[in-house]
Coordinates of C-alpha atoms and ligand atoms in Angstrom, one line a residue:
X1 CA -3.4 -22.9 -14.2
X2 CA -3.0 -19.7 -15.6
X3 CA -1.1 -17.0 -13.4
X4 CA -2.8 -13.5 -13.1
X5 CA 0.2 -10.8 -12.2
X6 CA -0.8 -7.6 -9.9
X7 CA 0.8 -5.7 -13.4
X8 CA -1.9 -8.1 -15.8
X9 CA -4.7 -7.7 -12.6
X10 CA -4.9 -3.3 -12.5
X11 CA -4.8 -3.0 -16.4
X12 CA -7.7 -6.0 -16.8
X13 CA -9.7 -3.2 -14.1
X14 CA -8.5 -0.4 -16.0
X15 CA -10.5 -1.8 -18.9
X16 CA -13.6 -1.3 -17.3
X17 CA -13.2 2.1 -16.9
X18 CA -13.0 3.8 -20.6
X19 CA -11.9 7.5 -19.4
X20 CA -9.2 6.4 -17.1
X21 CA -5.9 7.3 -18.5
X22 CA -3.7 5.0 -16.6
X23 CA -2.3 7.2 -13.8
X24 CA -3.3 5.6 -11.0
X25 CA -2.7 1.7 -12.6
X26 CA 1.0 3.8 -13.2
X27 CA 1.3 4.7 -9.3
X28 CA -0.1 1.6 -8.1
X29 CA 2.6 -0.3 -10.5
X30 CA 5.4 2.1 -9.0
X31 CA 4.1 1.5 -5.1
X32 CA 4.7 -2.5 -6.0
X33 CA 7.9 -1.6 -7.5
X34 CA 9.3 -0.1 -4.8
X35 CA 8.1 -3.0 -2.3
X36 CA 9.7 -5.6 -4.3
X37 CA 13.0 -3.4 -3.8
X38 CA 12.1 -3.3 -0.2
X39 CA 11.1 -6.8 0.2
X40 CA 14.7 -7.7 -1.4
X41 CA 16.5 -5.7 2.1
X42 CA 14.2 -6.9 4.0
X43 CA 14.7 -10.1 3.0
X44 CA 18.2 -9.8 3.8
X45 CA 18.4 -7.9 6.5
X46 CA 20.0 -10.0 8.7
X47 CA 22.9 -10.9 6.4
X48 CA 24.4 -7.1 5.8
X49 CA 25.4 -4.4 7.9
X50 CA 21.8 -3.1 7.7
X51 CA 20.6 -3.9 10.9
X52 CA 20.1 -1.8 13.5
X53 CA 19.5 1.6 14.5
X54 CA 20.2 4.8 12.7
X55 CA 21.0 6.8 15.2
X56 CA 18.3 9.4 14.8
X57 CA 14.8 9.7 16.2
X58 CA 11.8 10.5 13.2
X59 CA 8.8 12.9 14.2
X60 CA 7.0 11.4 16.8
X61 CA 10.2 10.9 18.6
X62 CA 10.9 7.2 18.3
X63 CA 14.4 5.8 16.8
X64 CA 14.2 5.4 13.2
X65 CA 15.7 1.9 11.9
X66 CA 17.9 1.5 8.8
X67 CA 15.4 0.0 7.2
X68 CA 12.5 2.9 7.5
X69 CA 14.9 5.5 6.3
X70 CA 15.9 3.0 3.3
X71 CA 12.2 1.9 2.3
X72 CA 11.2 5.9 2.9
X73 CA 13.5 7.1 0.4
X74 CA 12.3 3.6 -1.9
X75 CA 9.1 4.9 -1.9
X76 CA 9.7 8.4 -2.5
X77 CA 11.8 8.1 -5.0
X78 CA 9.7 5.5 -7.4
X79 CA 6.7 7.7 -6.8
X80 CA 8.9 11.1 -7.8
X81 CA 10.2 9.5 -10.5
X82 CA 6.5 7.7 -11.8
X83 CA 5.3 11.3 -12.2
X84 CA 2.2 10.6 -10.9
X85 CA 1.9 12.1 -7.1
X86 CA 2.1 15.7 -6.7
X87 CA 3.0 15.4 -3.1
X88 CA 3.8 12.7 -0.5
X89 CA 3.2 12.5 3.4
X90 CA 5.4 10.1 5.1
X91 CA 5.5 8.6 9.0
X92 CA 9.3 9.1 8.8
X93 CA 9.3 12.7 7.7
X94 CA 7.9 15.7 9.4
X95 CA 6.7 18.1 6.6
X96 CA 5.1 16.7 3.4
X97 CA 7.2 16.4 0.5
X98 CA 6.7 18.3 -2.8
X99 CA 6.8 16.6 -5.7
X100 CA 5.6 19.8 -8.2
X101 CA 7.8 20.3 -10.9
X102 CA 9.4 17.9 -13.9
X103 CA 7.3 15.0 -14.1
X104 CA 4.5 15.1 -12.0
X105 CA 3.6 19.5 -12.7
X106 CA 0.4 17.6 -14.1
X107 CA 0.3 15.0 -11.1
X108 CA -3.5 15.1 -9.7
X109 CA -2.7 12.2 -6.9
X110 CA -1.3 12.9 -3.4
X111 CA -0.2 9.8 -1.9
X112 CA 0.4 9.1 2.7
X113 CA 2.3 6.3 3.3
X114 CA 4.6 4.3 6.4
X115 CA 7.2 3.2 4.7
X116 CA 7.8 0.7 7.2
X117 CA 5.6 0.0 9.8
X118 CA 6.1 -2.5 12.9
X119 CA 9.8 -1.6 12.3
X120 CA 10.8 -2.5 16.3
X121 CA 10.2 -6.1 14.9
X122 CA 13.1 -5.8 11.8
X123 CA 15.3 -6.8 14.4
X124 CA 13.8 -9.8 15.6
X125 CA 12.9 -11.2 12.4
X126 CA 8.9 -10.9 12.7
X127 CA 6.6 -9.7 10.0
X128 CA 6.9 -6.1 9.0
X129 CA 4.4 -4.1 6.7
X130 CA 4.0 -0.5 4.1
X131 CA 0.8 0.8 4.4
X132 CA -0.5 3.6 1.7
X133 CA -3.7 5.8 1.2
X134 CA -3.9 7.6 -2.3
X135 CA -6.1 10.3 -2.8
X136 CA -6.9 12.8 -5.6
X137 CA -5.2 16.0 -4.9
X138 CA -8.1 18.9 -3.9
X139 CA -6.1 21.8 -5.0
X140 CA -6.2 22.5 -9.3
X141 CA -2.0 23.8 -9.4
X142 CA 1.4 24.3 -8.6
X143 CA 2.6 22.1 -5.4
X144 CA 0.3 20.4 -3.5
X145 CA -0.8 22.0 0.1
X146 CA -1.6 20.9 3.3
X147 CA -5.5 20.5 2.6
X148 CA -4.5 18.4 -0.6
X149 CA -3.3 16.1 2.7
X150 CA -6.0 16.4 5.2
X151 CA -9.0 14.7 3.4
X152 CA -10.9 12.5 4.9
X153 CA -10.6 8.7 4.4
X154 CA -13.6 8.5 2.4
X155 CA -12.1 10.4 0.1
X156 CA -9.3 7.8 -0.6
X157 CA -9.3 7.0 -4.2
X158 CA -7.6 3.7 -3.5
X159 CA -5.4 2.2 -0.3
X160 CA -3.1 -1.2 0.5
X161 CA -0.7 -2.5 1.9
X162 CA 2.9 -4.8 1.5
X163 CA 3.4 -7.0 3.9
X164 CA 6.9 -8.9 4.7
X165 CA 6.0 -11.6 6.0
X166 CA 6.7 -16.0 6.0
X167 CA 6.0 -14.7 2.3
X168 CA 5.6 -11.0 0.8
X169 CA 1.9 -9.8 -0.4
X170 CA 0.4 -6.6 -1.8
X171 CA -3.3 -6.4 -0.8
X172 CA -5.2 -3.2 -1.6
X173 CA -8.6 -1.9 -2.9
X174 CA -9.5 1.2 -5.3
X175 CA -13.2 0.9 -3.6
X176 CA -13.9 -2.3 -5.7
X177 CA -13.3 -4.9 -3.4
X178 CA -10.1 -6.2 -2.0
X179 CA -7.4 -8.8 -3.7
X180 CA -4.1 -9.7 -2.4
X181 CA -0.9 -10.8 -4.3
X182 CA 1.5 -13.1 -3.1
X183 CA 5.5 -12.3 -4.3
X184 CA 6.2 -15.2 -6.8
X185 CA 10.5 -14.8 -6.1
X186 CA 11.1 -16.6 -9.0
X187 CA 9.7 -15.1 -11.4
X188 CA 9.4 -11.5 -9.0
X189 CA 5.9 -11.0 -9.7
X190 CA 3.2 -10.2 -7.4
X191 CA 0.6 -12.9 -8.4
X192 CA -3.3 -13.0 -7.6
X193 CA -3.7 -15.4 -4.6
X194 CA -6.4 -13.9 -2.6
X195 CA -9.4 -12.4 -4.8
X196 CA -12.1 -11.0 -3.7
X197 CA -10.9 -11.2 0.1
X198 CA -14.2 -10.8 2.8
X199 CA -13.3 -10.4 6.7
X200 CA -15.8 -13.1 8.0
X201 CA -18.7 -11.5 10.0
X202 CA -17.6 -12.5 13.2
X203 CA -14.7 -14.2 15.0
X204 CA -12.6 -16.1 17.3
X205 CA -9.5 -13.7 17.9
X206 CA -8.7 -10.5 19.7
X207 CA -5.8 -8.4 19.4
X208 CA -4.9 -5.8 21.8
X209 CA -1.1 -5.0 24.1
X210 CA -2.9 -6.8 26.8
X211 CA 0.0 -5.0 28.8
X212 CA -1.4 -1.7 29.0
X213 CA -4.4 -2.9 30.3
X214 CA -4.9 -0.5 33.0
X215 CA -4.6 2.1 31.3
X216 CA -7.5 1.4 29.4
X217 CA -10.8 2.9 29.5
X218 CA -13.4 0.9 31.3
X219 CA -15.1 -0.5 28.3
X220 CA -12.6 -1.9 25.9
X221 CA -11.4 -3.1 30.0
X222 CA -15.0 -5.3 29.9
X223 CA -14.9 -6.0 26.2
X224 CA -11.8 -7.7 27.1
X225 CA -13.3 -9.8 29.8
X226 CA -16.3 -10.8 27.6
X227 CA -13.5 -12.5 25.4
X228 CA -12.1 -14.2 28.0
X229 CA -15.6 -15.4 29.5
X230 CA -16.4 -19.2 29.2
X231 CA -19.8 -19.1 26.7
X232 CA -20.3 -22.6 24.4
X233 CA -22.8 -20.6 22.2
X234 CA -20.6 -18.0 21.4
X235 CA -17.2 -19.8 21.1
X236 CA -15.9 -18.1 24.0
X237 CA -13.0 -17.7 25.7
X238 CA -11.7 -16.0 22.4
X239 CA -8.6 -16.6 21.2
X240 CA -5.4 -13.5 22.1
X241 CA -3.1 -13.1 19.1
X242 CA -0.7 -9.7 19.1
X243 CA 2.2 -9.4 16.6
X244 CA 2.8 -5.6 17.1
X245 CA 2.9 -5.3 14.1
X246 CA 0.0 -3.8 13.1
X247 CA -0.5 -5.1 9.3
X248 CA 0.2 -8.6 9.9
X249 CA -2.2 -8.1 12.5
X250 CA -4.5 -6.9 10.9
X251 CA -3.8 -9.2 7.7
X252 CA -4.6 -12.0 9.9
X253 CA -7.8 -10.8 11.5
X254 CA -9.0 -10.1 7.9
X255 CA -8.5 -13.3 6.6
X256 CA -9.5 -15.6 9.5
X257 CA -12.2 -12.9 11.5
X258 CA -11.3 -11.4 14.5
X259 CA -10.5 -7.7 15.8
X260 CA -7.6 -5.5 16.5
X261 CA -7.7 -2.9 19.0
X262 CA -5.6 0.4 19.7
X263 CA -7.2 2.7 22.3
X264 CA -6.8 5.3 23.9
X265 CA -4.7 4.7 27.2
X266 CA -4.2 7.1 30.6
X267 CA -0.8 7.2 28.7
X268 CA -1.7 7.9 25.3
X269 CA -5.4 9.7 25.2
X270 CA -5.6 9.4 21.2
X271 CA -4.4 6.4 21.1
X272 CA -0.8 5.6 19.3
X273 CA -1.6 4.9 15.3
X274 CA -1.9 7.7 13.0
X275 CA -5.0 8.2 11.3
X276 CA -3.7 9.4 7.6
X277 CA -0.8 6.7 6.9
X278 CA -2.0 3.7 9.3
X279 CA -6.0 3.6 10.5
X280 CA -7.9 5.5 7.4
X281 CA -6.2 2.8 4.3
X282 CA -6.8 -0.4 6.8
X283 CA -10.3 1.1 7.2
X284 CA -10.9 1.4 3.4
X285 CA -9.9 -1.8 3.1
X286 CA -11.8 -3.3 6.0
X287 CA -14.9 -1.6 5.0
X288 CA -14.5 -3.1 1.3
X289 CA -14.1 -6.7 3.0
X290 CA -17.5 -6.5 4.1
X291 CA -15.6 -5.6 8.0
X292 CA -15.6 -2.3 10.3
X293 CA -13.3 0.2 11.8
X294 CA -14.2 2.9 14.9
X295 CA -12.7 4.8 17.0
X296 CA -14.6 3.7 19.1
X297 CA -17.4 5.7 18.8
X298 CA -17.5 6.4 15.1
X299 CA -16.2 5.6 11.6
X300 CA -12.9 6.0 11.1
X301 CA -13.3 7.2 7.5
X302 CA -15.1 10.2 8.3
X303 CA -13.1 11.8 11.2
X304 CA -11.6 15.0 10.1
X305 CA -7.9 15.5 9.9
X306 CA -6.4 18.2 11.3
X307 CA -2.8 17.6 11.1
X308 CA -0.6 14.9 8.9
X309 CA 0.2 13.1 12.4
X310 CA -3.0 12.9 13.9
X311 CA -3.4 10.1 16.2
X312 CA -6.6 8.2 16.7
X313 CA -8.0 5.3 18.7
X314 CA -8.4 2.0 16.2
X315 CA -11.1 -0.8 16.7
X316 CA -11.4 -2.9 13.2
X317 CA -11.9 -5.9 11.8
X318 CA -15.0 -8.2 12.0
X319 CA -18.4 -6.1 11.8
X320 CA -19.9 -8.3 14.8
X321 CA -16.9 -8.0 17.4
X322 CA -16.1 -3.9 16.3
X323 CA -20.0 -3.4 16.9
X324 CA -19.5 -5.1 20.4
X325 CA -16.9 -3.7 21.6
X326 CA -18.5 -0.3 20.9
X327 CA -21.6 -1.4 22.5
X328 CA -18.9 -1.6 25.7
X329 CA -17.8 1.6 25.2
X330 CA -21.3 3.2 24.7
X331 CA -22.4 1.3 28.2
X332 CA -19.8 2.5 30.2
X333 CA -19.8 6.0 28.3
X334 CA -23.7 6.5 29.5
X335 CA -23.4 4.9 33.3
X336 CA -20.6 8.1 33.7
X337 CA -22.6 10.8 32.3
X338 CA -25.6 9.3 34.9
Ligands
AHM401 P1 5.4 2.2 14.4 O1 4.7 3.0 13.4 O2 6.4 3.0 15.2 O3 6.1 1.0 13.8 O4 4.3 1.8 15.5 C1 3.1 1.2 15.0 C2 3.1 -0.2 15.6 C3 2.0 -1.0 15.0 O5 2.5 -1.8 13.9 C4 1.6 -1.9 16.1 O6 0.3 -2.5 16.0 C5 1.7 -1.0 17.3 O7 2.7 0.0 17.0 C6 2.3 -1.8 18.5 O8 2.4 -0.9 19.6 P2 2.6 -1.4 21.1 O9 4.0 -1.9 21.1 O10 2.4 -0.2 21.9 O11 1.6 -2.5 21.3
MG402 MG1 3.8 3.0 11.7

């Protein structure tokens, strides 16, 4: 059977698109590259004095992990290098970086990315992901600002994600449907294994920190009991899966239907992920999977960002459970206000 490589896979697309000139099949080569690099410490992680922490705590106060600073500094430097990005937004860095200059002074693409995300799970040997959103820069010269970075998702030009998992896979969508690419290690490749992915329209599994659950609001509270409800018709009780680690969660969801949830808590009011790096390219790609993703009460893609870290509530996956679960929140938004 004949192999199709991500590299052979994004210039076959590219065909189809007689003005494109190769910049973005360039940064979308470069974002694999860099993977593969991190995939090979991941991979290894428990062998060489990489484990552990660094010692320092990142932005949003949380200890940063050898690993996030190595993959961060992966990623940034393929993409400087690639000359294609004018500008890069990281989890692990508080200010945007500025990529103007050399290379990419001609750059039109700005690209938000977590390097490493899940990274409380490096230690412990469970799957670990890279998410990234790219978007064409708004601004016409010189270095890229802030407003460059705070588009909203529907504005993503194309989004993905790596994740390091029983085996390593690139999945990620340029608003033509979503294909995945499973690491070949022998030949180092990324080869097509999933085309065409669709999240089935309805499923079986809910994920969600079960832990925190009361300090949820009162209708993800009865969403939650609905899953657990005996109901023959419906396949009920669901099933509860929860990595915490949000792409493999999320990967799994997608391919066998089912939801993730992140809400807002007593403890955390906007919820915990970040809407430019995490929710916004998992909602691109649900949403070209034929799936859904809310904040509860609306899309995630059009929510204006304000700041690079902006949090946000996160309810996606299958388009049936995402609806019901907002149908909760609706019910129990109404009997308050009456
Ligand atoms: P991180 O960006 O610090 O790694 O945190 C994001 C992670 C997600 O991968 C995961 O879904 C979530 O945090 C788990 O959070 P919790 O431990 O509160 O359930
Ligand atoms: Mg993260």
């Amino acid at each position: 059977m004949k192999v199709t490589t991500l590299g052979e896979f994004i210039i076959e697309r590219q065909a189809d698109f007689p003005y494109a000139t190769g910049e973005l099949t360039r940064l979308l080569s470069d974002i694999a590259i860099a993977g593969k690099i991190v995939n090979r410490e991941v991979n290894k992680a428990g062998l060489v004095d990489i484990l552990g922490a660094q010692g320092e705590e990142n932005i949003q106060g949380e200890q940063q992990q050898k690993l996030d600073v190595y993959a961060n500094n992966q990623f940034i430097s393929a993409l400087k290098a690639g000359g294609e990005v004018i500008g890069l937004a990281s989890e692990e860095n508080e200010d945007y970086v500025n990529m103007d200059g050399g290379v990419s002074s001609n750059a039109k693409y700005v690209v938000m990315i977590d390097p490493l995300d899940g990274s409380s799970n490096i230690d412990v040997n469970v799957s670990i992901g890279t998410i990234f959103s790219i978007y064409r820069r708004i601004t016409f010269s010189g270095p890229a600002t802030l407003e460059d970075f705070l588009q909203k998702g529907s504005e993503q030009v194309a989004a993905g994600y790596i994740i390091y998992g029983s085996s390593t896979m690139m999945v990620y969508t340029t608003g033509f449907g979503v294909n995945g690419f499973t690491l070949d290690p022998s030949i180092g490749e990324f080869c097509l294994s999933h085309p065409s992915i669709k999240i089935p329209q309805t499923g079986i599994i809910y994920s969600i920190n079960e832990g925190n659950y009361v300090h949820f609001p009162d209708g993800v509270k009865k969403y939650i009991k609905y899953c657990q409800e005996e109901d023959i018709n419906s396949d009920r009780p669901y099933t509860s899966r929860y990595i915490g680690s949000l792409v493999a969660d999320f990967h799994r969801n997608m391919l066998k239907g089912g939801i993730y949830i992140y809400p807002e808590t007593a403890k955390s009011p906007k919820g915990k992920l970040r809407l430019l790096y995490e929710c916004n390219p998992l909602a691109f790609i649900a949403e070209q999977a034929g799936g859904v993703a809310s904040n509860g009460y609306k899309r995630i893609m059009d929510i204006e960002a304000k700041e690079l870290h902006q949090r946000t509530p996160l309810y996606i996956g299958s388009s049936d459970m995402v609806e019901k679960v907002e149908g909760f929140i609706a019910m129990y938004a109404e009997k308050v206000s009456t």
